């Protein structure tokens, strides 16, 4: 069967896994000799068969094949295995059949394969146990990266950092390690030291690598800024890098994602579109783009995007989230099934948790939404998970938890106007907290003068306190600088409340001219038409007094402001 083993290695090199795994069935069932040489060939055949099954994504079967290979290998004297050509390479593929190199059976690499199978099956504890059995001195770059991920999943940040640092010492361009270490708090200076410790493969003098280190350092600085929620600082560096590397899809996507986080939705949409023009088959962050299109809303572009993603790769978690965004308007329960599917595909996909949490809120299940947003926070805390948690706690009438969460967001993102607004939103739900809410909204506007969300919230507060004139002045001042449909709608609502119906009508019409799909403008216009006919558009509502007490807040709020 030696010729068959040679052919199987060739099939694996060619990526013909279906034929390889069929051939593997013959190899592993061959009634070979029971001596040491025959057993050695059996081990080799099992590993080759495992490679084929792994390539076919039959991870459970591959796992069984690798474990059998390990069991057989332990029953063979070491001398008998020294002439086996290993079917496992550091790249995870079998060596070419044309290769004449004879390698010993590499038990550590088979352990790595077993860990890969466990990880693919989301059995992270078993994968970690297997990886820890590989001595640190023989771990390859790929092994260190895998072990770092597993330690991070198990929340062993210190050990994860050790593995990621070793990755960068072996090769400074392992960007997954850069992102992970930045999120774990490694400073830009510490990164530079790791860069200098990396091997100089070209044999040139260190001065020859000054330019690569300079852009690498800037990229690292951007990652550190974003990990510490200094989104403006990170964005500025990314824009600088775009000058050095025009049409860089990765940097363009990172810029778009940061813009979406800080609320520059129009700019984010434009940059996502630029990335798709450069590379129409890109999938990274396309679920974020889909959510922006849903929020705008631009269902024509959203439908086209989802159609393209289904054509490129229907199994990606980004595709599932994009489908959830598309279905949310028509059928929230169906949208929820797609959000859940995204997490079955990848249980660490943050956007899937965010989408699922928002859908649970829409379906009036805030208790489940809390679990979803916490799941997102455990992976990486960002503003959206804090906002979702606050909304969920308020829906559950857990005002203390909502205020605690909002304050935590403010402390983590102390330069974020949106985090300031979040604290204000919690105070604003009670009449006793409105004055505090006003201070937070005004602080948010001072920090970010173009933050329309804070202006709208402050206008609502003015109206609630009977200061309609102040609300109108504030909104009109913003409207002179930003032609925004939300500002027009809010102005229309205030004018309608003060019985200035013709002015309200004008602003609703302006909002629909800017965004014909705006549902709030359509509903507001319907109510206004009833009001103009002398019909009360509001059904009787219970006066819910959801008072959020001060909750020992005075000193903490002063510190936050």
Coordinates of C-alpha atoms in Angstrom, one line a residue:
X1 CA 0.0 0.0 0.0
X2 CA 3.0 2.3 -0.2
X3 CA 1.9 3.7 -3.6
X4 CA -1.5 4.4 -2.2
X5 CA 0.0 6.4 0.7
X6 CA 2.1 8.4 -1.8
X7 CA -1.1 9.1 -3.8
X8 CA -3.0 10.1 -0.7
X9 CA -0.3 12.6 0.3
X10 CA -0.6 14.0 -3.3
X11 CA -4.4 14.3 -2.9
X12 CA -4.0 16.2 0.3
X13 CA -1.5 18.5 -1.2
X14 CA -4.0 19.2 -4.0
X15 CA -6.8 19.8 -1.5
X16 CA -8.8 16.9 -2.9
X17 CA -10.0 15.9 0.6
X18 CA -13.1 13.8 -0.5
X19 CA -11.0 11.5 -2.6
X20 CA -8.3 11.4 0.1
X21 CA -10.7 10.4 2.8
X22 CA -12.1 7.7 0.6
X23 CA -8.6 6.4 -0.1
X24 CA -7.9 6.7 3.6
X25 CA -10.7 4.2 4.4
X26 CA -8.8 1.6 2.3
X27 CA -5.5 2.4 3.9
X28 CA -6.6 2.2 7.6
X29 CA -8.6 -1.0 7.0
X30 CA -5.7 -2.7 5.1
X31 CA -4.7 -6.0 6.8
X32 CA -1.0 -5.2 7.0
X33 CA 1.6 -7.1 8.9
X34 CA 1.5 -7.0 12.7
X35 CA 5.2 -6.2 13.1
X36 CA 6.6 -2.8 14.1
X37 CA 7.0 -1.7 10.5
X38 CA 3.4 -2.6 9.7
X39 CA 2.2 -0.8 12.8
X40 CA 4.2 2.3 11.8
X41 CA 2.5 2.3 8.4
X42 CA -0.9 2.0 10.2
X43 CA 0.0 5.1 12.3
X44 CA 0.9 7.1 9.2
X45 CA -2.3 6.0 7.4
X46 CA -4.4 7.1 10.3
X47 CA -2.8 10.5 10.5
X48 CA -3.3 11.0 6.7
X49 CA -6.9 9.9 7.0
X50 CA -7.3 12.4 9.9
X51 CA -5.9 15.1 7.6
X52 CA -8.4 14.3 4.9
X53 CA -11.4 14.2 7.3
X54 CA -10.2 17.6 8.8
X55 CA -10.1 19.0 5.3
X56 CA -13.7 17.8 4.8
X57 CA -14.6 19.5 8.1
X58 CA -15.6 16.1 9.6
X59 CA -13.9 17.1 12.8
X60 CA -15.3 14.4 15.1
X61 CA -14.1 11.7 12.7
X62 CA -10.8 13.4 12.3
X63 CA -10.4 13.6 16.0
X64 CA -11.0 9.8 16.3
X65 CA -8.4 9.1 13.6
X66 CA -5.7 11.2 15.3
X67 CA -6.4 9.7 18.7
X68 CA -6.1 6.2 17.2
X69 CA -2.8 7.2 15.6
X70 CA -1.5 8.4 19.0
X71 CA -2.6 5.1 20.7
X72 CA -0.9 2.9 18.0
X73 CA 2.3 5.0 18.1
X74 CA 2.7 4.5 21.8
X75 CA 2.8 0.8 21.4
X76 CA 5.7 0.9 18.9
X77 CA 9.3 1.1 20.0
X78 CA 10.9 4.5 19.1
X79 CA 13.4 2.9 16.8
X80 CA 10.6 1.6 14.6
X81 CA 9.0 5.0 14.1
X82 CA 12.2 6.8 13.2
X83 CA 11.8 6.1 9.5
X84 CA 8.1 7.1 9.1
X85 CA 7.4 10.0 6.9
X86 CA 5.2 12.2 9.0
X87 CA 1.9 13.2 7.5
X88 CA 1.7 16.2 9.7
X89 CA 3.5 19.5 8.9
X90 CA 3.5 22.8 10.7
X91 CA 1.1 24.1 8.1
X92 CA -1.4 21.4 8.9
X93 CA -1.0 19.6 5.6
X94 CA 0.7 16.4 4.5
X95 CA 4.1 16.7 2.9
X96 CA 4.4 16.5 -0.9
X97 CA 4.8 13.0 -2.2
X98 CA 7.8 14.2 -4.2
X99 CA 9.6 15.1 -0.9
X100 CA 12.3 12.7 -0.1
X101 CA 12.7 13.9 3.5
X102 CA 12.1 11.2 6.1
X103 CA 10.9 12.6 9.4
X104 CA 10.1 10.9 12.7
X105 CA 6.5 10.6 13.9
X106 CA 5.8 14.0 15.5
X107 CA 3.6 13.4 18.5
X108 CA 3.4 17.1 19.3
X109 CA 2.0 18.0 15.9
X110 CA -0.6 15.3 16.1
X111 CA -1.6 16.8 19.5
X112 CA -1.9 20.1 17.8
X113 CA -4.2 18.5 15.2
X114 CA -6.3 17.0 18.0
X115 CA -6.6 20.4 19.7
X116 CA -7.7 22.0 16.4
X117 CA -10.5 19.4 16.1
X118 CA -11.6 20.0 19.7
X119 CA -11.6 23.8 19.0
X120 CA -13.6 23.4 15.8
X121 CA -16.2 21.5 17.9
X122 CA -16.2 24.3 20.5
X123 CA -14.6 21.9 23.1
X124 CA -12.2 24.5 24.3
X125 CA -11.3 22.9 27.6
X126 CA -10.2 19.7 25.9
X127 CA -8.3 21.6 23.2
X128 CA -6.4 23.6 25.9
X129 CA -5.6 20.4 27.8
X130 CA -4.1 18.9 24.6
X131 CA -2.1 22.0 23.8
X132 CA -0.7 22.3 27.3
X133 CA 0.8 18.8 26.7
X134 CA 3.1 20.3 24.0
X135 CA 6.4 21.5 25.6
X136 CA 6.9 25.3 25.2
X137 CA 10.3 24.9 23.5
X138 CA 8.9 23.0 20.5
X139 CA 5.8 25.1 20.0
X140 CA 5.6 26.6 16.5
X141 CA 4.1 30.0 15.7
X142 CA 0.8 28.5 14.8
X143 CA 0.8 26.5 18.1
X144 CA 1.5 29.6 20.2
X145 CA -1.3 31.5 18.5
X146 CA -3.7 28.7 19.0
X147 CA -2.7 28.4 22.7
X148 CA -3.1 32.1 23.2
X149 CA -6.6 32.0 21.9
X150 CA -7.5 29.1 24.1
X151 CA -6.1 30.7 27.2
X152 CA -8.0 33.9 26.4
X153 CA -11.3 31.9 26.0
X154 CA -10.6 30.3 29.4
X155 CA -10.0 33.9 30.8
X156 CA -6.3 33.2 31.7
X157 CA -5.1 36.5 30.4
X158 CA -1.6 36.3 31.8
X159 CA -0.8 33.0 30.0
X160 CA -2.5 34.2 26.9
X161 CA -0.3 37.3 26.9
X162 CA 2.8 35.1 27.2
X163 CA 1.8 33.1 24.1
X164 CA 0.9 36.2 22.0
X165 CA 4.2 37.9 22.9
X166 CA 6.0 34.7 21.8
X167 CA 4.1 34.9 18.5
X168 CA 5.4 38.5 17.9
X169 CA 8.9 37.5 18.8
X170 CA 8.7 34.8 16.2
X171 CA 7.1 37.1 13.6
X172 CA 6.0 40.7 14.4
X173 CA 3.2 40.7 11.7
X174 CA 0.8 38.3 13.5
X175 CA -2.0 40.8 13.6
X176 CA -4.3 38.6 15.6
X177 CA -1.7 38.7 18.4
X178 CA -1.3 42.5 18.1
X179 CA -5.1 43.0 18.5
X180 CA -5.3 40.6 21.4
X181 CA -2.4 42.2 23.3
X182 CA -3.7 45.7 22.7
X183 CA -7.1 44.6 24.2
X184 CA -5.2 43.2 27.2
X185 CA -3.5 46.5 27.8
X186 CA 0.0 46.1 26.3
X187 CA 1.5 49.5 25.7
X188 CA 2.9 50.7 22.4
X189 CA 6.4 50.9 24.0
X190 CA 6.2 47.2 25.0
X191 CA 5.1 46.3 21.4
X192 CA 8.2 48.1 20.0
X193 CA 10.5 46.0 22.2
X194 CA 8.8 42.8 20.8
X195 CA 9.4 44.1 17.3
X196 CA 13.1 44.5 18.0
X197 CA 13.3 41.0 19.4
X198 CA 11.8 39.4 16.2
X199 CA 14.3 37.5 14.0
X200 CA 16.0 39.6 11.3
X201 CA 15.4 37.2 8.4
X202 CA 17.0 39.4 5.7
X203 CA 20.3 39.6 7.5
X204 CA 20.3 43.4 7.0
X205 CA 21.4 46.0 9.5
X206 CA 18.6 47.1 11.9
X207 CA 18.6 50.6 10.4
X208 CA 17.2 49.1 7.2
X209 CA 14.0 48.2 8.9
X210 CA 13.2 51.7 10.3
X211 CA 10.5 52.4 7.8
X212 CA 8.6 49.1 8.3
X213 CA 8.9 49.5 12.1
X214 CA 7.5 53.1 11.8
X215 CA 4.3 52.1 10.1
X216 CA 4.0 49.0 12.2
X217 CA 4.4 51.2 15.4
X218 CA 1.7 53.5 14.1
X219 CA -0.7 50.6 13.4
X220 CA 0.0 49.3 16.9
X221 CA -0.7 52.7 18.4
X222 CA -4.0 52.8 16.6
X223 CA -4.9 49.4 18.0
X224 CA -4.0 50.5 21.5
X225 CA -6.1 53.7 21.2
X226 CA -9.2 51.8 20.1
X227 CA -8.7 49.1 22.8
X228 CA -8.6 51.9 25.4
X229 CA -11.7 53.5 23.8
X230 CA -9.8 56.5 22.4
X231 CA -11.6 56.2 19.1
X232 CA -10.7 59.6 17.8
X233 CA -7.0 59.0 18.4
X234 CA -7.2 55.6 16.7
X235 CA -9.1 57.1 13.8
X236 CA -6.6 59.8 13.2
X237 CA -3.8 57.3 13.0
X238 CA -5.7 55.1 10.6
X239 CA -6.4 58.1 8.3
X240 CA -2.6 58.8 8.4
X241 CA -1.9 55.2 7.4
X242 CA -4.3 55.5 4.5
X243 CA -2.1 58.2 3.1
X244 CA 0.9 55.8 3.2
X245 CA -1.2 52.8 2.0
X246 CA -4.0 54.0 -0.3
X247 CA -6.7 51.5 -1.1
X248 CA -5.7 49.3 1.9
X249 CA -8.9 47.3 2.4
X250 CA -8.0 46.3 6.0
X251 CA -7.4 49.9 7.1
X252 CA -10.5 51.2 5.3
X253 CA -12.6 48.6 7.1
X254 CA -11.1 49.5 10.5
X255 CA -11.8 53.2 9.8
X256 CA -15.4 52.4 8.9
X257 CA -15.9 50.3 12.0
X258 CA -14.6 53.1 14.3
X259 CA -16.8 55.6 12.5
X260 CA -19.8 53.4 13.2
X261 CA -18.9 53.1 16.9
X262 CA -18.6 56.9 17.3
X263 CA -21.9 57.6 15.4
X264 CA -20.5 58.8 12.1
X265 CA -22.9 56.5 10.3
X266 CA -22.9 58.3 6.9
X267 CA -19.0 58.3 6.8
X268 CA -18.9 54.7 7.9
X269 CA -21.4 53.7 5.1
X270 CA -19.2 55.5 2.5
X271 CA -16.1 53.8 3.7
X272 CA -17.7 50.4 3.7
X273 CA -18.9 51.0 0.1
X274 CA -15.3 52.1 -0.9
X275 CA -14.0 48.8 0.6
X276 CA -16.6 46.8 -1.4
X277 CA -15.6 48.7 -4.6
X278 CA -11.9 47.7 -4.1
X279 CA -12.8 44.1 -3.1
X280 CA -16.4 43.1 -3.9
X281 CA -16.0 39.7 -2.1
X282 CA -14.9 41.1 1.2
X283 CA -16.9 39.7 4.2
X284 CA -15.1 41.2 7.2
X285 CA -17.4 43.6 9.1
X286 CA -20.1 43.4 6.4
X287 CA -22.6 42.6 9.1
X288 CA -21.7 45.9 10.7
X289 CA -22.4 47.5 7.3
X290 CA -25.7 45.7 7.1
X291 CA -26.8 47.0 10.5
X292 CA -25.9 50.6 9.4
X293 CA -28.0 50.2 6.3
X294 CA -30.9 48.9 8.4
X295 CA -30.6 51.8 10.8
X296 CA -30.5 54.4 8.0
X297 CA -32.8 52.7 6.6
X298 CA -31.7 51.8 3.1
X299 CA -33.3 48.5 2.3
X300 CA -32.4 48.5 -1.4
X301 CA -28.7 48.5 -0.5
X302 CA -29.3 46.1 2.4
X303 CA -31.0 43.6 0.2
X304 CA -28.2 43.8 -2.4
X305 CA -25.6 43.4 0.2
X306 CA -27.3 40.3 1.7
X307 CA -27.7 38.8 -1.8
X308 CA -24.0 39.3 -2.4
X309 CA -23.0 37.8 0.9
X310 CA -25.1 34.7 0.3
X311 CA -23.4 34.3 -3.0
X312 CA -19.9 34.6 -1.5
X313 CA -20.3 32.5 1.7
X314 CA -23.7 31.7 3.2
X315 CA -22.1 29.9 6.1
X316 CA -20.2 32.9 7.6
X317 CA -21.5 34.4 10.8
X318 CA -21.5 37.8 9.1
X319 CA -24.0 36.5 6.6
X320 CA -26.3 35.3 9.3
X321 CA -26.2 38.7 11.1
X322 CA -26.9 40.5 7.8
X323 CA -29.9 38.2 7.2
X324 CA -31.1 39.0 10.7
X325 CA -30.8 42.8 9.9
X326 CA -32.8 42.3 6.7
X327 CA -35.6 40.3 8.3
X328 CA -36.0 42.5 11.4
X329 CA -38.4 44.8 9.8
X330 CA -40.6 42.0 8.4
X331 CA -40.4 39.2 11.0
X332 CA -38.5 39.7 14.2
X333 CA -38.7 36.1 15.2
X334 CA -37.2 34.9 11.9
X335 CA -34.5 37.6 12.3
X336 CA -33.8 36.1 15.8
X337 CA -33.2 32.6 14.3
X338 CA -30.6 34.1 12.0
X339 CA -28.9 35.9 14.9
X340 CA -28.8 32.6 16.9
X341 CA -27.4 30.8 13.9
X342 CA -24.5 33.3 13.7
X343 CA -23.5 32.3 17.2
X344 CA -23.8 28.6 16.5
X345 CA -21.3 29.2 13.6
X346 CA -19.0 31.3 15.8
X347 CA -19.8 31.5 19.5
X348 CA -17.4 34.5 19.8
X349 CA -19.0 36.7 17.2
X350 CA -19.7 39.9 19.1
X351 CA -22.1 41.4 16.5
X352 CA -24.3 38.3 16.7
X353 CA -24.7 38.9 20.5
X354 CA -25.5 42.6 19.9
X355 CA -28.1 41.8 17.2
X356 CA -29.7 39.0 19.3
X357 CA -29.9 41.3 22.3
X358 CA -31.6 44.1 20.4
X359 CA -34.1 41.6 18.9
X360 CA -34.9 40.3 22.3
X361 CA -35.6 43.8 23.4
X362 CA -37.9 44.3 20.4
X363 CA -39.7 41.1 21.3
X364 CA -40.2 42.3 24.9
X365 CA -37.7 39.8 26.4
X366 CA -35.3 42.1 28.3
X367 CA -34.3 39.3 30.6
X368 CA -32.8 37.4 27.7
X369 CA -31.4 40.6 26.3
X370 CA -29.3 41.1 29.5
X371 CA -27.7 37.7 28.9
X372 CA -26.9 38.5 25.2
X373 CA -25.3 41.9 26.0
X374 CA -23.3 40.4 28.8
X375 CA -22.1 37.8 26.4
X376 CA -20.9 40.6 24.1
X377 CA -19.2 42.4 27.0
X378 CA -17.3 39.3 28.1
X379 CA -15.7 39.2 24.6
X380 CA -15.0 42.9 24.2
X381 CA -16.8 45.7 26.0
X382 CA -17.9 48.5 23.8
X383 CA -20.6 51.2 23.8
X384 CA -23.2 49.1 22.1
X385 CA -23.2 46.4 24.8
X386 CA -23.4 49.0 27.5
X387 CA -26.3 50.8 25.8
X388 CA -28.1 47.5 25.3
X389 CA -27.6 46.5 29.0
X390 CA -29.0 49.9 30.1
X391 CA -32.1 49.6 27.9
X392 CA -32.6 46.0 29.2
X393 CA -32.3 46.9 32.8
X394 CA -34.7 49.9 32.4
X395 CA -37.2 47.6 30.7
X396 CA -36.9 45.3 33.8
X397 CA -37.4 48.4 36.1
X398 CA -33.9 47.7 37.5
X399 CA -32.9 51.3 37.8
X400 CA -29.9 50.7 40.1
X401 CA -28.4 48.2 37.7
X402 CA -29.0 50.5 34.8
X403 CA -27.3 53.4 36.5
X404 CA -24.4 51.3 37.6
X405 CA -23.9 50.0 34.1
X406 CA -24.1 53.5 32.6
X407 CA -21.5 54.8 35.1
X408 CA -19.2 51.9 34.3
X409 CA -19.4 52.8 30.6
X410 CA -18.5 56.4 31.6
X411 CA -15.5 55.3 33.6
X412 CA -14.3 53.0 30.9
X413 CA -14.9 55.5 28.1
X414 CA -14.2 58.8 29.9
X415 CA -13.8 60.7 26.7
X416 CA -17.0 59.4 25.2
X417 CA -19.9 61.9 24.8
X418 CA -22.2 58.9 24.2
X419 CA -21.3 57.4 27.5
X420 CA -22.1 60.7 29.2
X421 CA -25.5 60.7 27.5
X422 CA -26.1 57.1 28.6
X423 CA -25.8 58.2 32.3
X424 CA -28.1 61.1 31.5
X425 CA -30.7 58.8 29.9
X426 CA -31.0 56.8 33.2
X427 CA -31.5 59.9 35.3
X428 CA -34.0 61.3 32.8
X429 CA -36.5 58.5 33.4
X430 CA -37.5 60.1 36.7
X431 CA -38.7 63.6 37.5
X432 CA -36.3 63.9 40.4
X433 CA -33.3 63.0 38.1
X434 CA -34.0 65.4 35.3
X435 CA -31.7 68.2 36.5
X436 CA -28.8 65.7 36.7
X437 CA -29.7 64.4 33.2
X438 CA -29.6 67.9 31.9
X439 CA -26.0 68.4 33.2
X440 CA -24.9 65.1 31.6
X441 CA -26.5 66.0 28.2
X442 CA -24.9 69.5 28.3
X443 CA -21.5 67.9 29.2
X444 CA -21.9 65.5 26.2
X445 CA -22.6 68.4 23.9
X446 CA -19.6 70.4 25.2
X447 CA -17.4 67.3 24.6
X448 CA -18.8 66.6 21.1
X449 CA -20.7 69.7 19.7
X450 CA -22.0 67.7 16.7
X451 CA -23.6 65.0 18.8
X452 CA -27.1 65.2 17.6
X453 CA -28.3 62.4 19.9
X454 CA -27.5 64.5 23.0
X455 CA -29.2 67.5 21.5
X456 CA -32.4 65.5 20.9
X457 CA -32.3 64.1 24.4
X458 CA -31.8 67.6 25.9
X459 CA -34.7 68.8 23.8
X460 CA -36.9 66.1 25.1
X461 CA -35.9 67.1 28.6
X462 CA -36.8 70.7 27.9
X463 CA -40.2 69.6 26.7
X464 CA -40.8 67.4 29.7
X465 CA -40.0 70.4 31.9
X466 CA -42.3 72.7 29.9
X467 CA -39.5 74.6 28.3
X468 CA -40.7 74.3 24.7
X469 CA -39.1 77.5 23.6
X470 CA -35.7 76.4 24.7
X471 CA -36.2 73.1 23.0
X472 CA -37.1 74.9 19.7
X473 CA -34.1 77.2 19.9
X474 CA -31.7 74.3 20.6
X475 CA -33.1 72.2 17.7
X476 CA -33.1 75.1 15.2
X477 CA -29.6 76.0 16.1
X478 CA -28.5 72.4 15.3
X479 CA -30.6 72.3 12.1
X480 CA -28.7 75.3 10.8
X481 CA -25.5 73.2 10.8
X482 CA -26.8 69.7 10.2
X483 CA -29.6 68.9 7.8
X484 CA -30.7 65.8 9.7
X485 CA -34.1 64.1 9.4
X486 CA -34.1 63.3 13.2
X487 CA -33.9 67.0 14.0
X488 CA -36.8 67.8 11.7
X489 CA -38.9 65.1 13.3
X490 CA -38.1 66.4 16.8
X491 CA -38.9 69.9 15.8
X492 CA -42.2 68.7 14.2
X493 CA -43.1 67.0 17.5
X494 CA -42.4 70.1 19.6
X495 CA -44.4 72.3 17.2
X496 CA -47.3 69.8 17.3
X497 CA -47.2 69.8 21.1
X498 CA -47.4 73.6 21.1
X499 CA -50.3 73.5 18.6
X500 CA -48.2 75.1 15.8
X501 CA -49.5 72.5 13.3
X502 CA -48.4 74.1 10.0
X503 CA -44.8 74.4 11.2
X504 CA -45.0 70.7 12.4
X505 CA -46.3 69.7 9.0
X506 CA -43.4 71.5 7.2
X507 CA -40.8 69.7 9.3
X508 CA -42.3 66.3 8.9
X509 CA -42.3 66.9 5.1
X510 CA -38.7 68.0 5.3
X511 CA -37.7 64.8 7.2
X512 CA -39.4 62.7 4.5
X513 CA -37.6 64.6 1.7
X514 CA -34.3 63.7 3.4
X515 CA -35.2 60.1 4.2
X516 CA -38.4 58.9 2.5
X517 CA -38.1 55.6 4.4
X518 CA -38.2 57.2 7.9
X519 CA -41.0 55.4 9.8
X520 CA -41.0 57.9 12.6
X521 CA -41.8 60.7 10.2
X522 CA -44.5 58.7 8.5
X523 CA -46.2 57.9 11.8
X524 CA -45.8 61.4 13.0
X525 CA -47.4 62.8 9.9
X526 CA -50.4 60.4 10.3
X527 CA -50.9 61.6 13.9
X528 CA -50.6 65.2 12.8
X529 CA -53.2 64.8 10.1
X530 CA -55.6 63.5 12.8
X531 CA -54.7 66.4 15.0
X532 CA -55.4 68.9 12.2
X533 CA -58.8 67.3 11.8
X534 CA -59.6 67.8 15.4
X535 CA -59.2 64.1 16.4
X536 CA -57.1 63.2 19.5
X537 CA -54.3 61.0 18.1
X538 CA -53.3 59.7 21.5
X539 CA -54.9 56.8 23.1
X540 CA -55.2 56.9 26.9
X541 CA -52.0 55.8 28.6
X542 CA -51.2 54.8 32.1
X543 CA -49.0 57.3 33.9
X544 CA -46.1 55.1 34.8
X545 CA -44.0 56.6 37.6
X546 CA -40.8 54.7 37.2
X547 CA -38.8 56.8 39.6
X548 CA -35.1 56.1 39.7
X549 CA -33.9 57.3 43.1
X550 CA -30.7 59.2 43.6
X551 CA -29.0 55.9 44.5
X552 CA -26.2 57.5 46.4
X553 CA -25.3 59.3 43.2
X554 CA -24.3 62.9 44.0
X555 CA -20.6 62.4 44.6
X556 CA -20.2 59.8 41.8
X557 CA -22.0 61.9 39.3
X558 CA -19.9 64.9 40.1
X559 CA -16.7 62.9 39.6
X560 CA -18.0 61.6 36.2
X561 CA -18.9 65.0 35.0

